[in-house]
Amino acid sequence: MTARLVSSGKADLEAWSVLSDADLREKLSALPGVGAKVANCVMLFAFERLRAFPIDVWIERALKQQYFPRKKRVTALELREFSQTYFGEYGGYAQQYLFHHARMASRRSTMAKHSDDGGGAPSRRRTRLVRPEGGPSPRLGRDRRKQEQEWERGRVRKAHGPVSQVVSTPGVR
């Protein structure tokens, strides 16, 4: 539906480029299927509005851990207002660093959980993604528990995409 509105010209993205951040966010959020996070992503990456600060579960978790560690309940509105005032005109850059930090911390945590000695060293059995030349990028499924079970069993299985596969390689560091 949104694609039709844009292609027909009813949603004129070019004309919207001169709008203020608040007006642009409002216009984008009014499109079918576009919420606050997607509107902020479009503002940041397509309209180069560096104040835009998309908040997804990773960013929400990172903000709560880094900036509100003692507060039990923080609302989405509080996080949005905090990020706008604290990070200011370069909030989009800060969001990217927070996202990277959250993902790397999660990866380290997962590696420690799956290590042989329990001390955080990488496991001898690692998973590497294999992609035939010119094929689509491999992508793991969303069900994390299933992924972890597959990891522990060392199975070879098809990933999302017709030519991609996940291959477990014993003894590779």
mmCIF file of C-alpha atoms in Angstrom:
data_model
loop_
_atom_site.group_PDB
_atom_site.id
_atom_site.type_symbol
_atom_site.label_atom_id
_atom_site.label_comp_id
_atom_site.label_asym_id
_atom_site.label_seq_id
_atom_site.Cartn_x
_atom_site.Cartn_y
_atom_site.Cartn_z
ATOM 1 C CA MET A 1 0.000 0.000 0.000
ATOM 2 C CA THR A 2 2.780 2.433 0.933
ATOM 3 C CA ALA A 3 4.650 1.614 -2.272
ATOM 4 C CA ARG A 4 1.536 2.462 -4.283
ATOM 5 C CA LEU A 5 1.143 5.792 -2.489
ATOM 6 C CA VAL A 6 4.762 6.688 -3.234
ATOM 7 C CA SER A 7 4.720 5.492 -6.856
ATOM 8 C CA SER A 8 1.447 7.299 -7.562
ATOM 9 C CA GLY A 9 2.823 10.532 -6.117
ATOM 10 C CA LYS A 10 0.207 10.768 -3.351
ATOM 11 C CA ALA A 11 3.085 10.429 -0.871
ATOM 12 C CA ASP A 12 5.618 12.825 -2.401
ATOM 13 C CA LEU A 13 8.869 11.987 -0.621
ATOM 14 C CA GLU A 14 10.787 14.608 -2.587
ATOM 15 C CA ALA A 15 8.457 17.355 -1.405
ATOM 16 C CA TRP A 16 8.666 16.048 2.164
ATOM 17 C CA SER A 17 12.437 16.578 2.240
ATOM 18 C CA VAL A 18 11.940 20.256 3.165
ATOM 19 C CA LEU A 19 9.703 19.496 6.162
ATOM 20 C CA SER A 20 10.896 19.833 9.749
ATOM 21 C CA ASP A 21 11.926 16.643 11.539
ATOM 22 C CA ALA A 22 8.684 16.521 13.525
ATOM 23 C CA ASP A 23 6.499 17.062 10.449
ATOM 24 C CA LEU A 24 8.468 14.543 8.392
ATOM 25 C CA ARG A 25 8.179 11.921 11.163
ATOM 26 C CA GLU A 26 4.436 12.566 11.349
ATOM 27 C CA LYS A 27 3.985 12.217 7.561
ATOM 28 C CA LEU A 28 6.063 9.032 7.416
ATOM 29 C CA SER A 29 4.275 7.489 10.409
ATOM 30 C CA ALA A 30 0.923 8.155 8.717
ATOM 31 C CA LEU A 31 1.878 5.785 5.888
ATOM 32 C CA PRO A 32 0.472 2.239 6.181
ATOM 33 C CA GLY A 33 2.867 -0.097 7.958
ATOM 34 C CA VAL A 34 5.253 2.651 9.062
ATOM 35 C CA GLY A 35 5.715 3.101 12.793
ATOM 36 C CA ALA A 36 8.028 5.309 14.821
ATOM 37 C CA LYS A 37 11.088 3.076 14.378
ATOM 38 C CA VAL A 38 10.758 2.761 10.597
ATOM 39 C CA ALA A 39 9.981 6.466 10.251
ATOM 40 C CA ASN A 40 13.166 7.292 12.156
ATOM 41 C CA CYS A 41 15.181 4.806 10.055
ATOM 42 C CA VAL A 42 13.915 6.436 6.852
ATOM 43 C CA MET A 43 14.660 9.878 8.242
ATOM 44 C CA LEU A 44 18.188 8.857 9.229
ATOM 45 C CA PHE A 45 19.217 6.800 6.213
ATOM 46 C CA ALA A 46 17.143 8.220 3.340
ATOM 47 C CA PHE A 47 16.658 11.842 4.362
ATOM 48 C CA GLU A 48 20.011 12.146 6.191
ATOM 49 C CA ARG A 49 18.376 13.627 9.280
ATOM 50 C CA LEU A 50 21.147 12.935 11.787
ATOM 51 C CA ARG A 51 18.946 13.779 14.790
ATOM 52 C CA ALA A 52 16.699 10.789 14.012
ATOM 53 C CA PHE A 53 17.144 8.054 16.605
ATOM 54 C CA PRO A 54 15.430 4.748 15.718
ATOM 55 C CA ILE A 55 14.626 2.739 18.852
ATOM 56 C CA ASP A 56 14.195 -1.012 18.477
ATOM 57 C CA VAL A 57 14.592 -3.744 21.123
ATOM 58 C CA TRP A 58 18.407 -3.631 20.876
ATOM 59 C CA ILE A 59 18.562 0.132 21.364
ATOM 60 C CA GLU A 60 15.941 0.045 24.105
ATOM 61 C CA ARG A 61 17.956 -2.581 25.965
ATOM 62 C CA ALA A 62 21.229 -0.670 25.490
ATOM 63 C CA LEU A 63 19.713 2.637 26.645
ATOM 64 C CA LYS A 64 18.220 1.029 29.748
ATOM 65 C CA GLN A 65 21.471 -0.746 30.635
ATOM 66 C CA GLN A 66 23.785 2.197 29.964
ATOM 67 C CA TYR A 67 21.718 5.190 31.049
ATOM 68 C CA PHE A 68 18.965 3.871 33.362
ATOM 69 C CA PRO A 69 20.543 0.905 35.182
ATOM 70 C CA ARG A 70 18.773 1.558 38.510
ATOM 71 C CA LYS A 71 15.369 2.515 37.142
ATOM 72 C CA LYS A 72 12.956 -0.429 36.977
ATOM 73 C CA ARG A 73 10.515 0.970 34.438
ATOM 74 C CA VAL A 74 11.366 3.314 31.572
ATOM 75 C CA THR A 75 8.688 4.144 29.008
ATOM 76 C CA ALA A 76 9.217 4.447 25.271
ATOM 77 C CA LEU A 77 8.379 8.155 25.509
ATOM 78 C CA GLU A 78 11.048 8.666 28.191
ATOM 79 C CA LEU A 79 13.631 6.873 26.037
ATOM 80 C CA ARG A 80 12.695 8.959 23.002
ATOM 81 C CA GLU A 81 12.871 12.246 24.903
ATOM 82 C CA PHE A 82 16.144 11.245 26.578
ATOM 83 C CA SER A 83 17.789 10.284 23.289
ATOM 84 C CA GLN A 84 16.691 13.520 21.603
ATOM 85 C CA THR A 85 18.009 15.757 24.375
ATOM 86 C CA TYR A 86 21.089 13.761 25.377
ATOM 87 C CA PHE A 87 22.449 12.890 21.921
ATOM 88 C CA GLY A 88 21.144 15.986 20.148
ATOM 89 C CA GLU A 89 21.907 16.738 16.516
ATOM 90 C CA TYR A 90 24.084 13.640 16.019
ATOM 91 C CA GLY A 91 21.723 11.143 17.620
ATOM 92 C CA GLY A 92 21.768 8.940 14.531
ATOM 93 C CA TYR A 93 25.497 8.355 14.929
ATOM 94 C CA ALA A 94 25.074 7.590 18.636
ATOM 95 C CA GLN A 95 22.291 5.139 17.800
ATOM 96 C CA GLN A 96 24.571 3.257 15.411
ATOM 97 C CA TYR A 97 27.312 2.974 18.057
ATOM 98 C CA LEU A 98 24.812 1.820 20.692
ATOM 99 C CA PHE A 99 23.414 -0.773 18.293
ATOM 100 C CA HIS A 100 26.894 -2.073 17.473
ATOM 101 C CA HIS A 101 27.804 -2.224 21.166
ATOM 102 C CA ALA A 102 24.607 -4.127 22.033
ATOM 103 C CA ARG A 103 25.133 -6.658 19.243
ATOM 104 C CA MET A 104 28.806 -7.220 20.096
ATOM 105 C CA ALA A 105 27.993 -7.629 23.808
ATOM 106 C CA SER A 106 25.312 -10.162 22.880
ATOM 107 C CA ARG A 107 27.737 -12.032 20.624
ATOM 108 C CA ARG A 108 30.382 -12.184 23.386
ATOM 109 C CA SER A 109 27.759 -13.439 25.827
ATOM 110 C CA THR A 110 26.652 -16.155 23.400
ATOM 111 C CA MET A 111 30.252 -17.176 22.732
ATOM 112 C CA ALA A 112 30.949 -17.493 26.467
ATOM 113 C CA LYS A 113 27.821 -19.598 26.917
ATOM 114 C CA HIS A 114 28.891 -21.997 24.150
ATOM 115 C CA SER A 115 32.579 -22.233 25.003
ATOM 116 C CA ASP A 116 34.179 -25.570 25.860
ATOM 117 C CA ASP A 117 35.817 -24.447 29.081
ATOM 118 C CA GLY A 118 33.084 -22.050 30.236
ATOM 119 C CA GLY A 119 35.641 -19.275 30.601
ATOM 120 C CA GLY A 120 34.613 -17.246 27.602
ATOM 121 C CA ALA A 121 37.076 -18.686 25.112
ATOM 122 C CA PRO A 122 35.616 -19.436 21.691
ATOM 123 C CA SER A 123 34.356 -22.953 21.205
ATOM 124 C CA ARG A 124 36.269 -25.365 18.988
ATOM 125 C CA ARG A 125 33.071 -26.038 17.113
ATOM 126 C CA ARG A 126 32.126 -22.850 15.296
ATOM 127 C CA THR A 127 29.569 -22.101 12.669
ATOM 128 C CA ARG A 128 30.596 -20.409 9.481
ATOM 129 C CA LEU A 129 28.242 -19.206 6.807
ATOM 130 C CA VAL A 130 28.926 -20.417 3.315
ATOM 131 C CA ARG A 131 27.647 -18.586 0.247
ATOM 132 C CA PRO A 132 28.254 -19.684 -3.305
ATOM 133 C CA GLU A 133 29.727 -16.937 -5.429
ATOM 134 C CA GLY A 134 27.022 -14.547 -6.548
ATOM 135 C CA GLY A 135 24.401 -16.171 -4.302
ATOM 136 C CA PRO A 136 22.253 -14.380 -1.755
ATOM 137 C CA SER A 137 23.698 -13.546 1.637
ATOM 138 C CA PRO A 138 23.018 -16.302 4.189
ATOM 139 C CA ARG A 139 20.649 -15.448 6.992
ATOM 140 C CA LEU A 140 19.834 -17.345 10.151
ATOM 141 C CA GLY A 141 16.240 -17.798 11.239
ATOM 142 C CA ARG A 142 14.548 -15.820 13.984
ATOM 143 C CA ASP A 143 14.010 -18.650 16.447
ATOM 144 C CA ARG A 144 17.109 -18.254 18.609
ATOM 145 C CA ARG A 145 16.452 -21.348 20.761
ATOM 146 C CA LYS A 146 16.318 -23.505 17.644
ATOM 147 C CA GLN A 147 19.550 -21.915 16.366
ATOM 148 C CA GLU A 148 21.289 -22.661 19.656
ATOM 149 C CA GLN A 149 20.112 -26.272 19.589
ATOM 150 C CA GLU A 150 21.402 -26.636 16.027
ATOM 151 C CA TRP A 151 24.706 -25.088 17.124
ATOM 152 C CA GLU A 152 25.040 -27.541 20.023
ATOM 153 C CA ARG A 153 24.263 -30.538 17.804
ATOM 154 C CA GLY A 154 26.712 -29.385 15.139
ATOM 155 C CA ARG A 155 24.198 -29.976 12.389
ATOM 156 C CA VAL A 156 24.392 -28.822 8.802
ATOM 157 C CA ARG A 157 21.122 -27.249 7.716
ATOM 158 C CA LYS A 158 19.705 -24.975 5.071
ATOM 159 C CA ALA A 159 19.476 -21.301 5.998
ATOM 160 C CA HIS A 160 16.947 -18.860 4.597
ATOM 161 C CA GLY A 161 17.720 -18.519 0.912
ATOM 162 C CA PRO A 162 17.863 -21.097 -1.849
ATOM 163 C CA VAL A 163 21.623 -21.611 -2.085
ATOM 164 C CA SER A 164 22.886 -20.709 1.372
ATOM 165 C CA GLN A 165 23.717 -23.167 4.076
ATOM 166 C CA VAL A 166 25.080 -23.137 7.575
ATOM 167 C CA VAL A 167 28.015 -25.477 8.021
ATOM 168 C CA SER A 168 29.485 -26.553 11.352
ATOM 169 C CA THR A 169 33.199 -27.090 11.213
ATOM 170 C CA PRO A 170 34.785 -29.011 14.090
ATOM 171 C CA GLY A 171 38.266 -27.994 15.150
ATOM 172 C CA VAL A 172 38.203 -24.565 13.460
ATOM 173 C CA ARG A 173 39.159 -21.607 15.632
#
